PDB file of C-alpha atoms in Angstrom:
ATOM      1  CA  UNK A   1      21.891  -5.621 124.324  1.00  0.00           C
ATOM      2  CA  UNK A   2      18.780  -3.994 125.791  1.00  0.00           C
ATOM      3  CA  UNK A   3      16.546  -7.059 125.470  1.00  0.00           C
ATOM      4  CA  UNK A   4      17.378  -8.671 128.808  1.00  0.00           C
ATOM      5  CA  UNK A   5      17.268  -5.422 130.901  1.00  0.00           C
ATOM      6  CA  UNK A   6      13.908  -4.447 129.347  1.00  0.00           C
ATOM      7  CA  UNK A   7      12.465  -7.919 129.814  1.00  0.00           C
ATOM      8  CA  UNK A   8      13.656  -7.953 133.425  1.00  0.00           C
ATOM      9  CA  UNK A   9      12.079  -4.560 134.106  1.00  0.00           C
ATOM     10  CA  UNK A  10       8.775  -5.752 132.632  1.00  0.00           C
ATOM     11  CA  UNK A  11       8.711  -9.019 134.586  1.00  0.00           C
ATOM     12  CA  UNK A  12      10.009  -8.060 138.027  1.00  0.00           C
ATOM     13  CA  UNK A  13       7.169  -6.844 140.238  1.00  0.00           C
ATOM     14  CA  UNK A  14       8.356  -7.361 143.818  1.00  0.00           C
ATOM     15  CA  UNK A  15      11.764  -7.465 145.466  1.00  0.00           C
ATOM     16  CA  UNK A  16      10.965 -10.641 147.381  1.00  0.00           C
ATOM     17  CA  UNK A  17      10.622 -12.491 144.084  1.00  0.00           C
ATOM     18  CA  UNK A  18      13.573 -10.816 142.367  1.00  0.00           C
ATOM     19  CA  UNK A  19      15.844 -13.854 142.163  1.00  0.00           C
ATOM     20  CA  UNK A  20      13.238 -16.211 140.716  1.00  0.00           C
ATOM     21  CA  UNK A  21      11.914 -13.663 138.183  1.00  0.00           C
ATOM     22  CA  UNK A  22      15.372 -12.590 136.957  1.00  0.00           C
ATOM     23  CA  UNK A  23      16.433 -16.223 136.775  1.00  0.00           C
ATOM     24  CA  UNK A  24      13.366 -17.003 134.646  1.00  0.00           C
ATOM     25  CA  UNK A  25      14.215 -14.148 132.267  1.00  0.00           C
ATOM     26  CA  UNK A  26      17.799 -15.367 131.873  1.00  0.00           C
ATOM     27  CA  UNK A  27      16.638 -18.951 131.378  1.00  0.00           C
ATOM     28  CA  UNK A  28      14.299 -17.941 128.546  1.00  0.00           C
ATOM     29  CA  UNK A  29      16.996 -15.660 127.112  1.00  0.00           C
ATOM     30  CA  UNK A  30      19.440 -18.584 126.988  1.00  0.00           C
ATOM     31  CA  UNK A  31      16.820 -20.864 125.440  1.00  0.00           C
ATOM     32  CA  UNK A  32      16.011 -18.178 122.861  1.00  0.00           C
ATOM     33  CA  UNK A  33      19.678 -17.627 122.026  1.00  0.00           C
ATOM     34  CA  UNK A  34      20.288 -21.359 121.444  1.00  0.00           C
ATOM     35  CA  UNK A  35      17.053 -21.729 119.454  1.00  0.00           C
ATOM     36  CA  UNK A  36      17.717 -18.628 117.387  1.00  0.00           C
ATOM     37  CA  UNK A  37      21.295 -19.540 116.571  1.00  0.00           C
ATOM     38  CA  UNK A  38      20.277 -23.067 115.579  1.00  0.00           C
ATOM     39  CA  UNK A  39      17.270 -21.955 113.539  1.00  0.00           C
ATOM     40  CA  UNK A  40      19.172 -19.205 111.764  1.00  0.00           C
ATOM     41  CA  UNK A  41      22.358 -21.138 111.035  1.00  0.00           C
ATOM     42  CA  UNK A  42      20.857 -24.489 110.086  1.00  0.00           C
ATOM     43  CA  UNK A  43      17.501 -23.555 108.570  1.00  0.00           C
ATOM     44  CA  UNK A  44      16.984 -19.914 107.658  1.00  0.00           C
ATOM     45  CA  UNK A  45      20.337 -18.852 106.217  1.00  0.00           C
ATOM     46  CA  UNK A  46      20.669 -21.871 103.866  1.00  0.00           C
ATOM     47  CA  UNK A  47      17.007 -21.470 102.907  1.00  0.00           C
ATOM     48  CA  UNK A  48      16.494 -17.719 102.456  1.00  0.00           C
ATOM     49  CA  UNK A  49      19.971 -16.215 102.847  1.00  0.00           C
ATOM     50  CA  UNK A  50      21.563 -13.791 105.295  1.00  0.00           C
ATOM     51  CA  UNK A  51      19.590 -10.703 104.169  1.00  0.00           C
ATOM     52  CA  UNK A  52      16.117 -12.163 104.601  1.00  0.00           C
ATOM     53  CA  UNK A  53      17.163 -13.869 107.847  1.00  0.00           C
ATOM     54  CA  UNK A  54      18.075 -10.438 109.237  1.00  0.00           C
ATOM     55  CA  UNK A  55      14.697  -9.086 108.154  1.00  0.00           C
ATOM     56  CA  UNK A  56      12.931 -11.975 109.908  1.00  0.00           C
ATOM     57  CA  UNK A  57      14.996 -11.305 113.045  1.00  0.00           C
ATOM     58  CA  UNK A  58      14.007  -7.626 112.876  1.00  0.00           C
ATOM     59  CA  UNK A  59      10.354  -8.587 112.665  1.00  0.00           C
ATOM     60  CA  UNK A  60      10.602 -10.940 115.627  1.00  0.00           C
ATOM     61  CA  UNK A  61      12.391  -8.256 117.695  1.00  0.00           C
ATOM     62  CA  UNK A  62       9.621  -5.800 116.842  1.00  0.00           C
ATOM     63  CA  UNK A  63       6.942  -8.222 118.036  1.00  0.00           C
ATOM     64  CA  UNK A  64       8.809  -8.799 121.302  1.00  0.00           C
ATOM     65  CA  UNK A  65       9.149  -5.039 121.792  1.00  0.00           C
ATOM     66  CA  UNK A  66       5.410  -4.575 121.347  1.00  0.00           C
ATOM     67  CA  UNK A  67       4.648  -7.323 123.880  1.00  0.00           C
ATOM     68  CA  UNK A  68       6.889  -5.645 126.457  1.00  0.00           C
ATOM     69  CA  UNK A  69       5.295  -2.293 125.717  1.00  0.00           C
ATOM     70  CA  UNK A  70       1.810  -3.710 126.230  1.00  0.00           C
ATOM     71  CA  UNK A  71       2.727  -5.129 129.643  1.00  0.00           C
ATOM     72  CA  UNK A  72       4.351  -1.994 130.941  1.00  0.00           C
ATOM     73  CA  UNK A  73       2.394   1.022 129.651  1.00  0.00           C
ATOM     74  CA  UNK A  74      -1.143   2.541 129.980  1.00  0.00           C
ATOM     75  CA  UNK A  75      -3.671   1.986 127.233  1.00  0.00           C
ATOM     76  CA  UNK A  76      -3.324   5.291 125.384  1.00  0.00           C
ATOM     77  CA  UNK A  77       0.417   4.975 125.253  1.00  0.00           C
ATOM     78  CA  UNK A  78       0.013   1.449 124.008  1.00  0.00           C
ATOM     79  CA  UNK A  79      -2.057   2.626 121.054  1.00  0.00           C
ATOM     80  CA  UNK A  80       0.335   5.436 120.223  1.00  0.00           C
ATOM     81  CA  UNK A  81       3.344   3.151 120.584  1.00  0.00           C
ATOM     82  CA  UNK A  82       1.799   0.449 118.417  1.00  0.00           C
ATOM     83  CA  UNK A  83       1.081   2.924 115.662  1.00  0.00           C
ATOM     84  CA  UNK A  84       4.602   4.356 115.776  1.00  0.00           C
ATOM     85  CA  UNK A  85       6.226   0.925 115.976  1.00  0.00           C
ATOM     86  CA  UNK A  86       4.193  -0.450 113.073  1.00  0.00           C
ATOM     87  CA  UNK A  87       4.991   2.647 110.991  1.00  0.00           C
ATOM     88  CA  UNK A  88       8.740   2.394 111.662  1.00  0.00           C
ATOM     89  CA  UNK A  89       8.787  -1.388 111.164  1.00  0.00           C
ATOM     90  CA  UNK A  90       6.809  -1.049 107.926  1.00  0.00           C
ATOM     91  CA  UNK A  91       9.183   1.593 106.557  1.00  0.00           C
ATOM     92  CA  UNK A  92      12.247  -0.466 107.497  1.00  0.00           C
ATOM     93  CA  UNK A  93      10.838  -3.680 106.078  1.00  0.00           C
ATOM     94  CA  UNK A  94       9.699  -1.947 102.896  1.00  0.00           C
ATOM     95  CA  UNK A  95      13.103  -0.372 102.371  1.00  0.00           C
ATOM     96  CA  UNK A  96      14.829  -3.695 102.946  1.00  0.00           C
ATOM     97  CA  UNK A  97      12.563  -5.524 100.512  1.00  0.00           C
ATOM     98  CA  UNK A  98      12.587  -2.912  97.761  1.00  0.00           C
ATOM     99  CA  UNK A  99      16.211  -1.755  97.836  1.00  0.00           C
ATOM    100  CA  UNK A 100      18.686  -4.628  97.845  1.00  0.00           C
ATOM    101  CA  UNK A 101      21.850  -4.167  99.820  1.00  0.00           C
ATOM    102  CA  UNK A 102      25.063  -4.046  97.842  1.00  0.00           C
ATOM    103  CA  UNK A 103      26.707  -7.472  98.019  1.00  0.00           C
ATOM    104  CA  UNK A 104      30.013  -5.993  96.984  1.00  0.00           C
ATOM    105  CA  UNK A 105      30.183  -4.155 100.294  1.00  0.00           C
ATOM    106  CA  UNK A 106      29.284  -7.317 102.233  1.00  0.00           C
ATOM    107  CA  UNK A 107      32.120  -9.249 100.571  1.00  0.00           C
ATOM    108  CA  UNK A 108      34.632  -6.405 100.515  1.00  0.00           C
ATOM    109  CA  UNK A 109      36.635  -7.730 103.481  1.00  0.00           C
ATOM    110  CA  UNK A 110      37.358  -4.338 105.000  1.00  0.00           C
ATOM    111  CA  UNK A 111      38.051  -6.119 108.303  1.00  0.00           C
ATOM    112  CA  UNK A 112      41.293  -7.468 106.807  1.00  0.00           C
ATOM    113  CA  UNK A 113      44.472  -5.667 107.734  1.00  0.00           C
ATOM    114  CA  UNK A 114      45.537  -3.205 105.059  1.00  0.00           C
ATOM    115  CA  UNK A 115      42.333  -3.292 103.010  1.00  0.00           C
ATOM    116  CA  UNK A 116      40.528  -0.403 104.689  1.00  0.00           C
ATOM    117  CA  UNK A 117      43.784   1.506 105.312  1.00  0.00           C
ATOM    118  CA  UNK A 118      44.377   1.841 101.566  1.00  0.00           C
ATOM    119  CA  UNK A 119      40.965   3.465 100.925  1.00  0.00           C
ATOM    120  CA  UNK A 120      39.986   7.140 101.247  1.00  0.00           C
ATOM    121  CA  UNK A 121      38.229   8.113 104.464  1.00  0.00           C
ATOM    122  CA  UNK A 122      37.179  11.711 103.707  1.00  0.00           C
ATOM    123  CA  UNK A 123      33.611  10.546 103.146  1.00  0.00           C
ATOM    124  CA  UNK A 124      31.633   7.345 102.898  1.00  0.00           C
ATOM    125  CA  UNK A 125      30.823   8.141  99.272  1.00  0.00           C
ATOM    126  CA  UNK A 126      34.524   8.233  98.304  1.00  0.00           C
ATOM    127  CA  UNK A 127      35.266   5.212 100.475  1.00  0.00           C
ATOM    128  CA  UNK A 128      32.499   3.178  98.833  1.00  0.00           C
ATOM    129  CA  UNK A 129      33.378   4.303  95.310  1.00  0.00           C
ATOM    130  CA  UNK A 130      37.016   3.244  95.724  1.00  0.00           C
ATOM    131  CA  UNK A 131      36.067   0.016  97.447  1.00  0.00           C
ATOM    132  CA  UNK A 132      33.673  -1.084  94.712  1.00  0.00           C
ATOM    133  CA  UNK A 133      35.540   0.261  91.688  1.00  0.00           C
ATOM    134  CA  UNK A 134      35.562  -2.157  88.769  1.00  0.00           C
ATOM    135  CA  UNK A 135      33.998  -4.988  90.820  1.00  0.00           C
ATOM    136  CA  UNK A 136      30.875  -6.957  89.907  1.00  0.00           C
ATOM    137  CA  UNK A 137      29.142  -9.803  91.778  1.00  0.00           C
ATOM    138  CA  UNK A 138      28.606 -12.728  89.418  1.00  0.00           C
ATOM    139  CA  UNK A 139      27.353 -15.271  91.937  1.00  0.00           C
ATOM    140  CA  UNK A 140      26.668 -15.443  95.670  1.00  0.00           C
ATOM    141  CA  UNK A 141      25.221 -18.020  98.026  1.00  0.00           C
ATOM    142  CA  UNK A 142      24.945 -18.646 101.762  1.00  0.00           C
ATOM    143  CA  UNK A 143      24.989 -22.043 103.438  1.00  0.00           C
ATOM    144  CA  UNK A 144      25.420 -23.410 106.955  1.00  0.00           C
ATOM    145  CA  UNK A 145      29.182 -22.912 106.833  1.00  0.00           C
ATOM    146  CA  UNK A 146      30.005 -19.748 104.883  1.00  0.00           C
ATOM    147  CA  UNK A 147      28.849 -16.921 102.640  1.00  0.00           C
ATOM    148  CA  UNK A 148      30.556 -17.115  99.251  1.00  0.00           C
ATOM    149  CA  UNK A 149      30.676 -14.912  96.195  1.00  0.00           C
ATOM    150  CA  UNK A 150      32.325 -14.883  92.797  1.00  0.00           C
ATOM    151  CA  UNK A 151      33.387 -11.320  92.032  1.00  0.00           C
ATOM    152  CA  UNK A 152      34.840 -10.144  88.753  1.00  0.00           C
ATOM    153  CA  UNK A 153      37.742  -7.735  89.141  1.00  0.00           C
ATOM    154  CA  UNK A 154      38.360  -5.802  85.938  1.00  0.00           C
ATOM    155  CA  UNK A 155      37.642  -7.384  82.577  1.00  0.00           C
ATOM    156  CA  UNK A 156      39.433 -10.721  82.973  1.00  0.00           C
ATOM    157  CA  UNK A 157      39.966 -11.846  86.560  1.00  0.00           C
ATOM    158  CA  UNK A 158      37.496 -13.549  88.893  1.00  0.00           C
ATOM    159  CA  UNK A 159      37.913 -14.165  92.600  1.00  0.00           C
ATOM    160  CA  UNK A 160      36.279 -16.518  95.068  1.00  0.00           C
ATOM    161  CA  UNK A 161      35.392 -14.701  98.283  1.00  0.00           C
ATOM    162  CA  UNK A 162      34.552 -16.660 101.417  1.00  0.00           C
ATOM    163  CA  UNK A 163      33.167 -14.598 104.281  1.00  0.00           C
ATOM    164  CA  UNK A 164      34.647 -11.455 102.741  1.00  0.00           C
ATOM    165  CA  UNK A 165      38.125 -12.927 102.210  1.00  0.00           C
ATOM    166  CA  UNK A 166      39.475 -13.743  98.710  1.00  0.00           C
ATOM    167  CA  UNK A 167      40.600 -17.386  98.873  1.00  0.00           C
ATOM    168  CA  UNK A 168      41.206 -18.098  95.176  1.00  0.00           C
ATOM    169  CA  UNK A 169      41.258 -16.234  91.902  1.00  0.00           C
ATOM    170  CA  UNK A 170      42.239 -16.381  88.253  1.00  0.00           C
ATOM    171  CA  UNK A 171      44.834 -13.662  88.869  1.00  0.00           C
ATOM    172  CA  UNK A 172      48.574 -13.993  88.451  1.00  0.00           C
ATOM    173  CA  UNK A 173      49.208 -14.032  92.199  1.00  0.00           C
ATOM    174  CA  UNK A 174      46.899 -16.924  93.132  1.00  0.00           C
ATOM    175  CA  UNK A 175      47.090 -19.135  90.054  1.00  0.00           C
ATOM    176  CA  UNK A 176      50.700 -20.414  90.528  1.00  0.00           C
ATOM    177  CA  UNK A 177      49.983 -21.410  94.155  1.00  0.00           C
ATOM    178  CA  UNK A 178      46.732 -23.168  93.348  1.00  0.00           C
ATOM    179  CA  UNK A 179      48.215 -25.184  90.465  1.00  0.00           C
ATOM    180  CA  UNK A 180      51.592 -25.864  92.092  1.00  0.00           C
ATOM    181  CA  UNK A 181      49.954 -27.750  94.974  1.00  0.00           C
ATOM    182  CA  UNK A 182      48.598 -30.267  92.480  1.00  0.00           C
ATOM    183  CA  UNK A 183      51.621 -30.448  90.194  1.00  0.00           C
ATOM    184  CA  UNK A 184      54.220 -30.754  92.967  1.00  0.00           C
ATOM    185  CA  UNK A 185      52.798 -33.918  94.478  1.00  0.00           C
ATOM    186  CA  UNK A 186      52.314 -35.525  91.070  1.00  0.00           C
ATOM    187  CA  UNK A 187      55.828 -34.677  89.960  1.00  0.00           C
ATOM    188  CA  UNK A 188      57.248 -36.413  93.003  1.00  0.00           C
ATOM    189  CA  UNK A 189      55.103 -39.582  93.056  1.00  0.00           C
ATOM    190  CA  UNK A 190      53.269 -40.104  89.783  1.00  0.00           C
ATOM    191  CA  UNK A 191      56.213 -41.383  87.684  1.00  0.00           C
ATOM    192  CA  UNK A 192      56.761 -44.283  90.093  1.00  0.00           C
ATOM    193  CA  UNK A 193      53.188 -45.643  90.143  1.00  0.00           C
ATOM    194  CA  UNK A 194      50.718 -46.961  87.606  1.00  0.00           C
ATOM    195  CA  UNK A 195      47.791 -45.557  89.598  1.00  0.00           C
ATOM    196  CA  UNK A 196      47.823 -42.559  91.890  1.00  0.00           C
ATOM    197  CA  UNK A 197      45.124 -41.780  94.463  1.00  0.00           C
ATOM    198  CA  UNK A 198      44.951 -38.131  95.467  1.00  0.00           C
ATOM    199  CA  UNK A 199      43.097 -36.496  98.363  1.00  0.00           C
ATOM    200  CA  UNK A 200      42.461 -32.768  98.118  1.00  0.00           C
ATOM    201  CA  UNK A 201      41.192 -31.172 101.339  1.00  0.00           C
ATOM    202  CA  UNK A 202      39.176 -28.080 100.462  1.00  0.00           C
ATOM    203  CA  UNK A 203      37.902 -27.527  96.915  1.00  0.00           C
ATOM    204  CA  UNK A 204      38.434 -23.772  96.711  1.00  0.00           C
ATOM    205  CA  UNK A 205      38.661 -22.862  93.031  1.00  0.00           C
ATOM    206  CA  UNK A 206      39.191 -26.479  91.992  1.00  0.00           C
ATOM    207  CA  UNK A 207      42.567 -25.584  90.478  1.00  0.00           C
ATOM    208  CA  UNK A 208      44.594 -27.970  92.651  1.00  0.00           C
ATOM    209  CA  UNK A 209      42.321 -30.930  91.856  1.00  0.00           C
ATOM    210  CA  UNK A 210      42.397 -30.053  88.143  1.00  0.00           C
ATOM    211  CA  UNK A 211      46.201 -29.886  88.165  1.00  0.00           C
ATOM    212  CA  UNK A 212      46.451 -33.346  89.757  1.00  0.00           C
ATOM    213  CA  UNK A 213      43.897 -34.820  87.340  1.00  0.00           C
ATOM    214  CA  UNK A 214      45.814 -33.508  84.356  1.00  0.00           C
ATOM    215  CA  UNK A 215      48.184 -36.478  84.787  1.00  0.00           C
ATOM    216  CA  UNK A 216      47.279 -39.953  83.521  1.00  0.00           C
ATOM    217  CA  UNK A 217      46.012 -42.745  85.796  1.00  0.00           C
ATOM    218  CA  UNK A 218      44.994 -40.390  88.587  1.00  0.00           C
ATOM    219  CA  UNK A 219      41.970 -40.780  90.879  1.00  0.00           C
ATOM    220  CA  UNK A 220      41.175 -37.759  93.039  1.00  0.00           C
ATOM    221  CA  UNK A 221      38.836 -37.399  96.024  1.00  0.00           C
ATOM    222  CA  UNK A 222      37.981 -33.845  97.089  1.00  0.00           C
ATOM    223  CA  UNK A 223      36.723 -33.075 100.597  1.00  0.00           C
ATOM    224  CA  UNK A 224      34.708 -29.829 100.910  1.00  0.00           C
ATOM    225  CA  UNK A 225      32.261 -29.038 103.717  1.00  0.00           C
ATOM    226  CA  UNK A 226      30.548 -26.131 101.966  1.00  0.00           C
ATOM    227  CA  UNK A 227      27.936 -26.748  99.223  1.00  0.00           C
ATOM    228  CA  UNK A 228      28.142 -23.044  98.360  1.00  0.00           C
ATOM    229  CA  UNK A 229      31.828 -23.341  97.530  1.00  0.00           C
ATOM    230  CA  UNK A 230      31.129 -26.287  95.239  1.00  0.00           C
ATOM    231  CA  UNK A 231      28.415 -24.248  93.499  1.00  0.00           C
ATOM    232  CA  UNK A 232      31.047 -21.706  92.416  1.00  0.00           C
ATOM    233  CA  UNK A 233      33.030 -24.253  90.365  1.00  0.00           C
ATOM    234  CA  UNK A 234      31.352 -23.460  87.054  1.00  0.00           C
ATOM    235  CA  UNK A 235      32.267 -19.790  87.382  1.00  0.00           C
ATOM    236  CA  UNK A 236      35.983 -20.646  87.723  1.00  0.00           C
ATOM    237  CA  UNK A 237      36.269 -23.108  84.841  1.00  0.00           C
ATOM    238  CA  UNK A 238      39.294 -21.205  83.595  1.00  0.00           C
ATOM    239  CA  UNK A 239      41.165 -22.603  86.616  1.00  0.00           C
ATOM    240  CA  UNK A 240      39.525 -25.952  87.227  1.00  0.00           C
ATOM    241  CA  UNK A 241      38.821 -27.085  83.669  1.00  0.00           C
ATOM    242  CA  UNK A 242      35.358 -28.342  84.667  1.00  0.00           C
ATOM    243  CA  UNK A 243      36.846 -30.765  87.183  1.00  0.00           C
ATOM    244  CA  UNK A 244      33.523 -31.297  89.001  1.00  0.00           C
ATOM    245  CA  UNK A 245      32.126 -33.058  85.950  1.00  0.00           C
ATOM    246  CA  UNK A 246      35.078 -35.452  85.623  1.00  0.00           C
TER     247      UNK A 246
END
């Protein structure tokens, strides 16, 4: 939030040129926002993931801060500021590279109503311990659409998390819904036709497609916009019966 005010303060020299100089700052800010969003969403996140994209953004912000500092401060302050900025940036970058962030926290979905309310708030240590109890990340991937993860809950169940929200699982609550969507349509229409064409919008766990394909003479097309979701199929074979390979 401080980028535009600091850039404006560094650029504006005279009041008679205020409008033009502020307008130039905002024009470059808009161009940078569009370029950054496009580059991050389409190139960097699918290529190196969310974590490394944030580190790259931190580095770029540090470079911009140094440029502004050079333009607005005397020489001795510049040297002192450069040394301090490089030290802080080096420590932050080193910490980020060496110590991985906990993906279980990223995919915990505490923004969902009722999730955070059920957890202890006396301290972050207790909050985190309760949040991550008995959970293990088996697979995670970012693409242009979503961030997905397969998280094991306990000894048996696995859940597909999309942007921190569980959308499918091998648990007793989700399984009937996932399978019923496939069985219900087939029970109504399959007996009357020699060949049935099925369209499944959204792959999810693959359970719905697998349920439909469990009937004879069925051809199913599945529409899914996220490659990351499709990559989770092999970790949920208990639900989808390896449907991607059919």
